[in-house]
CSV table of C-alpha atoms in Angstrom, one decimal:
chain,number,residue,atom,x,y,z
M,652,MET,CA,-11.6,-2.0,7.6
M,653,LYS,CA,-11.2,-5.8,7.8
M,654,LYS,CA,-9.3,-5.7,4.5
M,655,ILE,CA,-6.9,-3.1,5.8
M,656,VAL,CA,-6.4,-5.1,9.0
M,657,SER,CA,-5.6,-8.2,7.0
M,658,LEU,CA,-3.1,-6.2,4.9
M,659,ILE,CA,-1.4,-5.0,8.0
M,660,ALA,CA,-1.2,-8.6,9.2
M,661,ILE,CA,0.6,-9.6,6.0
M,662,LEU,CA,3.1,-6.8,6.6
M,663,LEU,CA,3.7,-7.9,10.1
M,664,PHE,CA,4.3,-11.5,9.1
M,665,LEU,CA,6.7,-10.5,6.4
M,666,VAL,CA,8.8,-8.7,9.0
M,667,SER,CA,9.7,-11.8,11.0
M,668,PRO,CA,7.7,-15.0,11.5
M,669,LYS,CA,9.4,-15.5,14.9
M,670,LEU,CA,8.5,-12.1,16.2
M,671,PHE,CA,4.8,-12.5,16.7
M,672,SER,CA,3.3,-15.4,18.7
M,673,GLN,CA,-0.1,-14.2,19.9
M,674,THR,CA,-2.8,-13.9,17.3
M,675,ASP,CA,-6.5,-12.9,17.2
M,676,LYS,CA,-9.4,-15.2,16.3
M,677,ASN,CA,-8.6,-14.6,12.6
M,678,GLY,CA,-5.0,-15.6,13.0
M,679,ASN,CA,-3.6,-12.1,12.7
M,680,PRO,CA,-0.8,-11.0,15.1
M,681,VAL,CA,-1.9,-8.6,17.8
M,682,PHE,CA,0.3,-5.6,18.0
M,683,ASN,CA,-1.8,-2.7,19.3
M,684,SER,CA,-1.4,0.7,17.7
M,685,LEU,CA,-2.8,4.2,17.6
M,686,LYS,CA,-3.4,6.4,14.6
M,687,ILE,CA,-1.2,9.5,14.6
M,688,GLU,CA,-2.5,11.5,11.7
M,689,ASP,CA,-3.6,11.6,8.0
M,690,ILE,CA,-1.2,13.3,5.8
M,691,LYS,CA,-2.2,14.6,2.4
M,692,PHE,CA,0.7,14.4,0.0
M,693,GLU,CA,0.3,15.2,-3.8
M,694,ASP,CA,-2.5,12.8,-4.9
M,695,VAL,CA,-2.3,10.3,-2.1
M,696,GLU,CA,-3.0,10.1,1.6
M,697,ILE,CA,-0.5,8.7,4.2
M,698,ILE,CA,-2.1,7.2,7.3
M,699,SER,CA,0.5,7.2,10.0
M,700,ASN,CA,0.2,4.8,12.9
M,701,TYR,CA,2.2,4.2,16.1
M,702,TYR,CA,2.8,0.9,17.9
M,703,THR,CA,2.5,1.8,21.6
M,704,ILE,CA,4.5,0.5,24.5
M,705,GLU,CA,1.5,0.6,26.7
M,706,ASN,CA,-1.1,-2.1,26.0
M,707,ASN,CA,1.6,-4.2,24.4
M,708,ILE,CA,4.5,-4.7,26.7
M,709,GLU,CA,2.4,-5.7,29.7
M,710,ASN,CA,-0.6,-7.1,27.7
M,711,LYS,CA,-0.7,-10.9,27.6
M,712,SER,CA,-3.0,-10.7,24.6
M,713,SER,CA,-0.4,-8.8,22.6
M,714,SER,CA,1.9,-10.7,20.3
M,715,VAL,CA,4.8,-8.6,21.8
M,716,PHE,CA,4.0,-9.1,25.4
M,717,ILE,CA,7.1,-9.1,27.6
M,718,ASN,CA,6.2,-8.8,31.3
M,719,GLU,CA,3.1,-7.8,33.4
M,720,LYS,CA,5.5,-5.7,35.4
M,721,PRO,CA,8.1,-4.5,33.0
M,722,THR,CA,11.5,-3.5,34.2
M,723,SER,CA,13.6,-0.6,32.8
M,724,GLU,CA,15.5,-3.0,30.8
M,725,ASP,CA,12.3,-4.4,29.3
M,726,TYR,CA,11.2,-0.9,28.3
M,727,ILE,CA,14.6,-0.4,26.6
M,728,ASN,CA,14.5,-3.7,24.7
M,729,PHE,CA,10.9,-3.1,23.6
M,730,SER,CA,11.5,0.5,22.5
M,731,THR,CA,14.7,-0.1,20.6
M,732,LYS,CA,14.2,-3.5,19.0
M,733,LEU,CA,10.5,-3.5,17.8
M,734,PRO,CA,9.0,-1.4,15.1
M,735,SER,CA,7.5,2.0,16.1
M,736,TYR,CA,5.5,3.0,13.0
M,737,PHE,CA,3.6,1.7,10.1
M,738,PHE,CA,2.2,3.7,7.2
M,739,MET,CA,-0.7,3.1,4.8
M,740,ILE,CA,-0.5,4.9,1.5
M,741,VAL,CA,-4.0,5.3,0.1
M,742,ASP,CA,-5.3,6.6,-3.2
M,743,LYS,CA,-9.1,7.2,-3.3
M,744,GLY,CA,-9.8,4.5,-0.8
M,745,ASN,CA,-7.4,2.0,-2.4
M,746,VAL,CA,-4.4,0.8,-0.4
M,747,LEU,CA,-1.4,1.3,-2.8
M,748,GLY,CA,1.2,0.2,-0.3
M,749,LEU,CA,2.1,-0.3,3.3
M,750,ALA,CA,5.4,0.5,4.9
M,751,MET,CA,6.8,-0.4,8.3
M,752,LEU,CA,10.0,1.2,9.7
M,753,ILE,CA,12.2,-1.5,11.2
M,754,PRO,CA,15.1,-0.9,13.5
M,755,LYS,CA,18.5,-2.5,12.9
M,756,THR,CA,19.9,-2.8,16.4
M,757,GLU,CA,23.4,-3.6,15.3
M,758,ASP,CA,24.2,-0.1,14.0
M,759,ASP,CA,21.2,2.1,15.1
M,760,SER,CA,20.0,2.3,11.5
M,761,PHE,CA,16.6,1.5,10.0
M,762,PHE,CA,14.9,0.1,6.9
M,763,TYR,CA,11.4,0.2,5.5
M,764,ASN,CA,9.6,-3.1,4.8
M,765,VAL,CA,7.2,-2.3,2.0
M,766,VAL,CA,4.2,-4.3,0.8
M,767,ILE,CA,2.3,-3.7,-2.5
M,768,PRO,CA,-0.9,-5.6,-1.8
M,769,SER,CA,-2.3,-5.6,-5.3
M,770,LYS,CA,0.9,-7.4,-6.6
M,771,ASP,CA,1.6,-9.6,-3.5
M,772,LEU,CA,5.0,-8.0,-3.6
M,773,SER,CA,7.3,-7.0,-0.7
M,774,PHE,CA,10.7,-5.4,-0.6
M,775,GLN,CA,13.0,-3.4,1.6
M,776,ILE,CA,14.3,0.1,1.3
M,777,PRO,CA,17.3,1.2,3.4
M,778,SER,CA,16.8,4.3,5.6
M,779,GLN,CA,19.4,7.0,5.8
M,780,LEU,CA,18.3,8.0,9.2
M,781,LYS,CA,20.1,7.1,12.5
M,782,GLY,CA,18.9,6.9,16.0
M,783,LYS,CA,18.6,4.6,19.0
M,784,ILE,CA,14.9,5.3,19.8
M,785,THR,CA,12.1,6.9,17.9
M,786,GLU,CA,10.4,10.2,19.1
M,787,HIS,CA,7.1,8.6,20.1
M,788,ARG,CA,8.8,5.8,22.0
M,789,ALA,CA,11.0,8.3,23.8
M,790,ASN,CA,8.1,10.5,24.8
M,791,GLU,CA,6.2,7.5,26.1
M,792,ILE,CA,9.1,6.5,28.3
M,793,LEU,CA,9.3,10.1,29.5
M,794,ASN,CA,5.7,9.9,30.6
M,795,LEU,CA,6.0,6.6,32.5
M,796,LYS,CA,4.9,6.6,36.1
M,797,ASN,CA,7.9,7.0,38.4
M,798,SER,CA,10.1,7.4,35.4
M,799,LYS,CA,13.4,9.4,35.9
M,800,ALA,CA,13.9,9.8,32.2
M,801,GLU,CA,14.6,13.1,30.6
M,802,ILE,CA,15.3,14.4,27.0
M,803,SER,CA,18.0,16.9,26.5
M,804,LYS,CA,19.5,18.0,23.1
M,805,ASN,CA,17.6,15.2,21.3
M,806,VAL,CA,19.0,12.6,23.6
M,807,LEU,CA,16.8,10.4,25.9
M,808,LYS,CA,18.5,9.8,29.3
M,809,PHE,CA,17.0,6.7,30.9
M,810,ASN,CA,18.3,4.0,33.2
M,811,ASN,CA,21.8,5.6,33.2
M,812,MET,CA,22.0,5.3,29.4
M,813,ASP,CA,21.8,7.8,26.5
M,814,PHE,CA,19.6,7.2,23.5
M,815,GLU,CA,19.7,9.4,20.4
M,816,VAL,CA,16.1,10.2,19.4
M,817,LEU,CA,15.0,9.8,15.8
M,818,GLN,CA,12.5,12.7,15.1
M,819,TYR,CA,9.2,11.7,13.6
M,820,ASP,CA,9.2,14.6,11.1
M,821,LYS,CA,12.4,13.3,9.6
M,822,ILE,CA,10.8,9.9,9.0
M,823,ILE,CA,7.8,11.4,7.3
M,824,ALA,CA,10.1,13.5,5.1
M,825,GLU,CA,12.1,10.4,4.1
M,826,LEU,CA,8.9,8.4,3.5
M,827,LYS,CA,7.6,11.1,1.1
M,828,LYS,CA,10.9,11.3,-0.7
M,829,ASN,CA,12.0,7.7,-1.0
M,830,VAL,CA,9.4,5.2,-0.1
M,831,LEU,CA,6.5,6.8,-2.0
M,832,ALA,CA,8.7,7.1,-5.1
M,833,GLU,CA,9.3,3.3,-5.0
M,834,ILE,CA,5.6,2.6,-4.5
M,835,GLU,CA,4.7,4.9,-7.4
M,836,ASN,CA,7.3,3.2,-9.6
M,837,GLU,CA,5.7,-0.2,-8.9
M,838,LYS,CA,2.3,1.3,-9.7
M,839,ASN,CA,3.5,2.7,-13.0
M,840,THR,CA,5.2,-0.6,-13.9
M,841,GLU,CA,1.9,-2.4,-13.3
M,842,LYS,CA,0.0,0.2,-15.3
M,843,ASN,CA,2.5,-0.1,-18.2
M,844,ASN,CA,2.3,-3.9,-18.1
M,845,VAL,CA,-1.5,-3.8,-18.3
M,846,GLU,CA,-1.4,-1.4,-21.3
M,847,GLU,CA,1.2,-3.5,-23.1
M,848,TYR,CA,-0.9,-6.6,-22.5
M,849,ILE,CA,-3.9,-4.9,-24.1
M,850,ARG,CA,-2.0,-3.8,-27.1
M,851,THR,CA,-0.5,-7.2,-27.7
M,852,GLU,CA,-3.7,-9.2,-27.1
M,853,SER,CA,-5.8,-6.8,-29.3
M,854,LYS,CA,-3.9,-8.0,-32.4
M,855,GLU,CA,-5.6,-10.5,-34.7
M,856,GLY,CA,-6.0,-13.8,-33.0
M,857,GLY,CA,-5.3,-12.3,-29.5
M,858,LYS,CA,-7.5,-12.7,-26.5
M,859,LEU,CA,-8.9,-9.2,-27.0
M,860,ASP,CA,-9.5,-9.6,-30.7
M,861,PHE,CA,-13.3,-9.8,-30.6
M,862,LYS,CA,-13.8,-9.0,-34.3
M,863,SER,CA,-13.0,-12.6,-35.4
M,864,ARG,CA,-15.3,-14.0,-32.8
M,865,VAL,CA,-18.2,-11.6,-33.5
M,866,GLU,CA,-17.9,-12.4,-37.3
M,867,LYS,CA,-19.1,-15.9,-36.6
M,868,HIS,CA,-22.4,-14.6,-35.3
M,869,GLU,CA,-25.3,-15.1,-37.7
M,870,GLY,CA,-26.9,-12.0,-39.1
M,871,ALA,CA,-25.6,-8.6,-39.8
M,872,PHE,CA,-26.5,-7.0,-36.5
M,873,ILE,CA,-26.4,-7.8,-32.8
M,874,ALA,CA,-28.8,-6.4,-30.3
M,875,PHE,CA,-27.5,-5.2,-26.9
M,876,ASP,CA,-29.4,-3.3,-24.3
M,877,GLY,CA,-32.1,-2.2,-26.7
M,878,VAL,CA,-29.6,-1.0,-29.4
M,879,MET,CA,-28.6,-2.7,-32.7
M,880,TYR,CA,-24.9,-2.8,-33.5
M,881,ASN,CA,-23.1,-3.9,-36.6
M,882,LYS,CA,-20.5,-6.6,-36.0
M,883,LYS,CA,-17.5,-4.2,-36.1
M,884,ASP,CA,-19.0,-1.8,-33.6
M,885,PHE,CA,-20.1,-4.7,-31.3
M,886,SER,CA,-16.6,-6.0,-31.3
M,887,ILE,CA,-15.5,-2.6,-30.1
M,888,LEU,CA,-18.2,-2.7,-27.4
M,889,MET,CA,-16.8,-6.0,-26.1
M,890,TRP,CA,-13.3,-4.7,-26.2
M,891,GLY,CA,-14.3,-1.7,-24.1
M,892,ALA,CA,-15.9,-3.9,-21.5
M,893,SER,CA,-12.8,-6.2,-21.4
M,894,VAL,CA,-10.2,-3.5,-21.0
M,895,ARG,CA,-12.1,-1.9,-18.1
M,896,LYS,CA,-12.3,-5.3,-16.4
M,897,ILE,CA,-8.5,-5.7,-16.9
M,898,GLY,CA,-7.7,-2.4,-15.2
M,899,ILE,CA,-8.2,0.6,-17.4
M,900,LYS,CA,-10.5,2.8,-15.4
M,901,ASP,CA,-10.4,6.0,-17.4
M,902,PHE,CA,-12.5,6.1,-20.6
M,903,SER,CA,-10.3,8.6,-22.3
M,904,LYS,CA,-7.4,6.3,-21.7
M,905,ALA,CA,-9.3,3.4,-23.3
M,906,GLN,CA,-10.2,5.5,-26.3
M,907,ASN,CA,-6.6,6.6,-26.7
M,908,ILE,CA,-5.3,3.0,-26.6
M,909,ARG,CA,-7.9,1.9,-29.1
M,910,GLU,CA,-7.1,4.7,-31.5
M,911,GLN,CA,-3.3,4.0,-31.2
M,912,ILE,CA,-3.9,0.3,-31.9
M,913,ASN,CA,-5.9,1.1,-35.1
M,914,SER,CA,-3.8,4.1,-36.0
M,915,LYS,CA,-6.9,6.2,-36.6
M,916,LYS,CA,-9.6,8.1,-34.8
M,917,LEU,CA,-12.8,6.3,-33.8
M,918,THR,CA,-15.9,7.3,-35.7
M,919,GLU,CA,-18.9,8.5,-33.7
M,920,PRO,CA,-20.7,5.1,-33.8
M,921,GLU,CA,-17.5,3.4,-32.8
M,922,LEU,CA,-17.0,5.8,-30.0
M,923,ASN,CA,-20.6,5.3,-28.8
M,924,ALA,CA,-20.0,1.5,-28.9
M,925,LEU,CA,-16.8,1.8,-26.9
M,926,LYS,CA,-18.4,3.9,-24.3
M,927,LYS,CA,-21.4,1.6,-24.0
M,928,GLY,CA,-19.1,-1.4,-23.4
M,929,PHE,CA,-16.9,0.6,-21.0
M,930,GLU,CA,-19.9,1.5,-18.9
M,931,ALA,CA,-21.8,-1.8,-19.3
M,932,LYS,CA,-22.4,-4.2,-16.3
M,933,PHE,CA,-21.8,-7.7,-17.6
């Protein structure tokens, strides 16, 4: 959980260094939020979170504190100028990406600030959605004590002003269609780069060419974990251990890459050596 919190902190700082002033003991900005839901989509999970008005606008410990006794204008400024949602995209417990929906107050539009933690990469994706206030913010204002707000025909009427409400389900639909596609593209690019590196460095003299190094070993065989390997098979064992460390997590993928590099199928002893290296704990 600490890792996820720190990743969220990175996302917050990338939005605007001037926006957040209060930080916790670890130096992370304090912007209190609530989890909305977990959404299963294809092979990933979207964890949806909402930055509340309550416990932020009147909370001196919050980085977005405005006033202990906020006015109607304070509620409007908070609700329309600060982010409402952030999303974590998770695959088998690994955070693939984080996305925060940011309002552009000049034209009532939005954009997503996206972070790919594994690559220390951030970029922005324009949203096609329009609205002055998000659904959860509108509902929170509607439930304020002594509030005279009302929602009619997707418009929040509050403080003698009208605010078009951006529906939450439209955000989720756009997130699935556009933002996840970009995160997946980055993931595939990283995967392709890893495979290309392995193919290049497995050539003679490359960093993954263990054959030339193993050949310098005295004797015809090398013992490892109670098994004797000839030099050729032991070099395959070392290659298997290395490609797993680099990022190939699927054995069949490692086997496929190796066979493509050598332009032939692995023999049974070679396959056993590759599997041993792939599973070994060095």
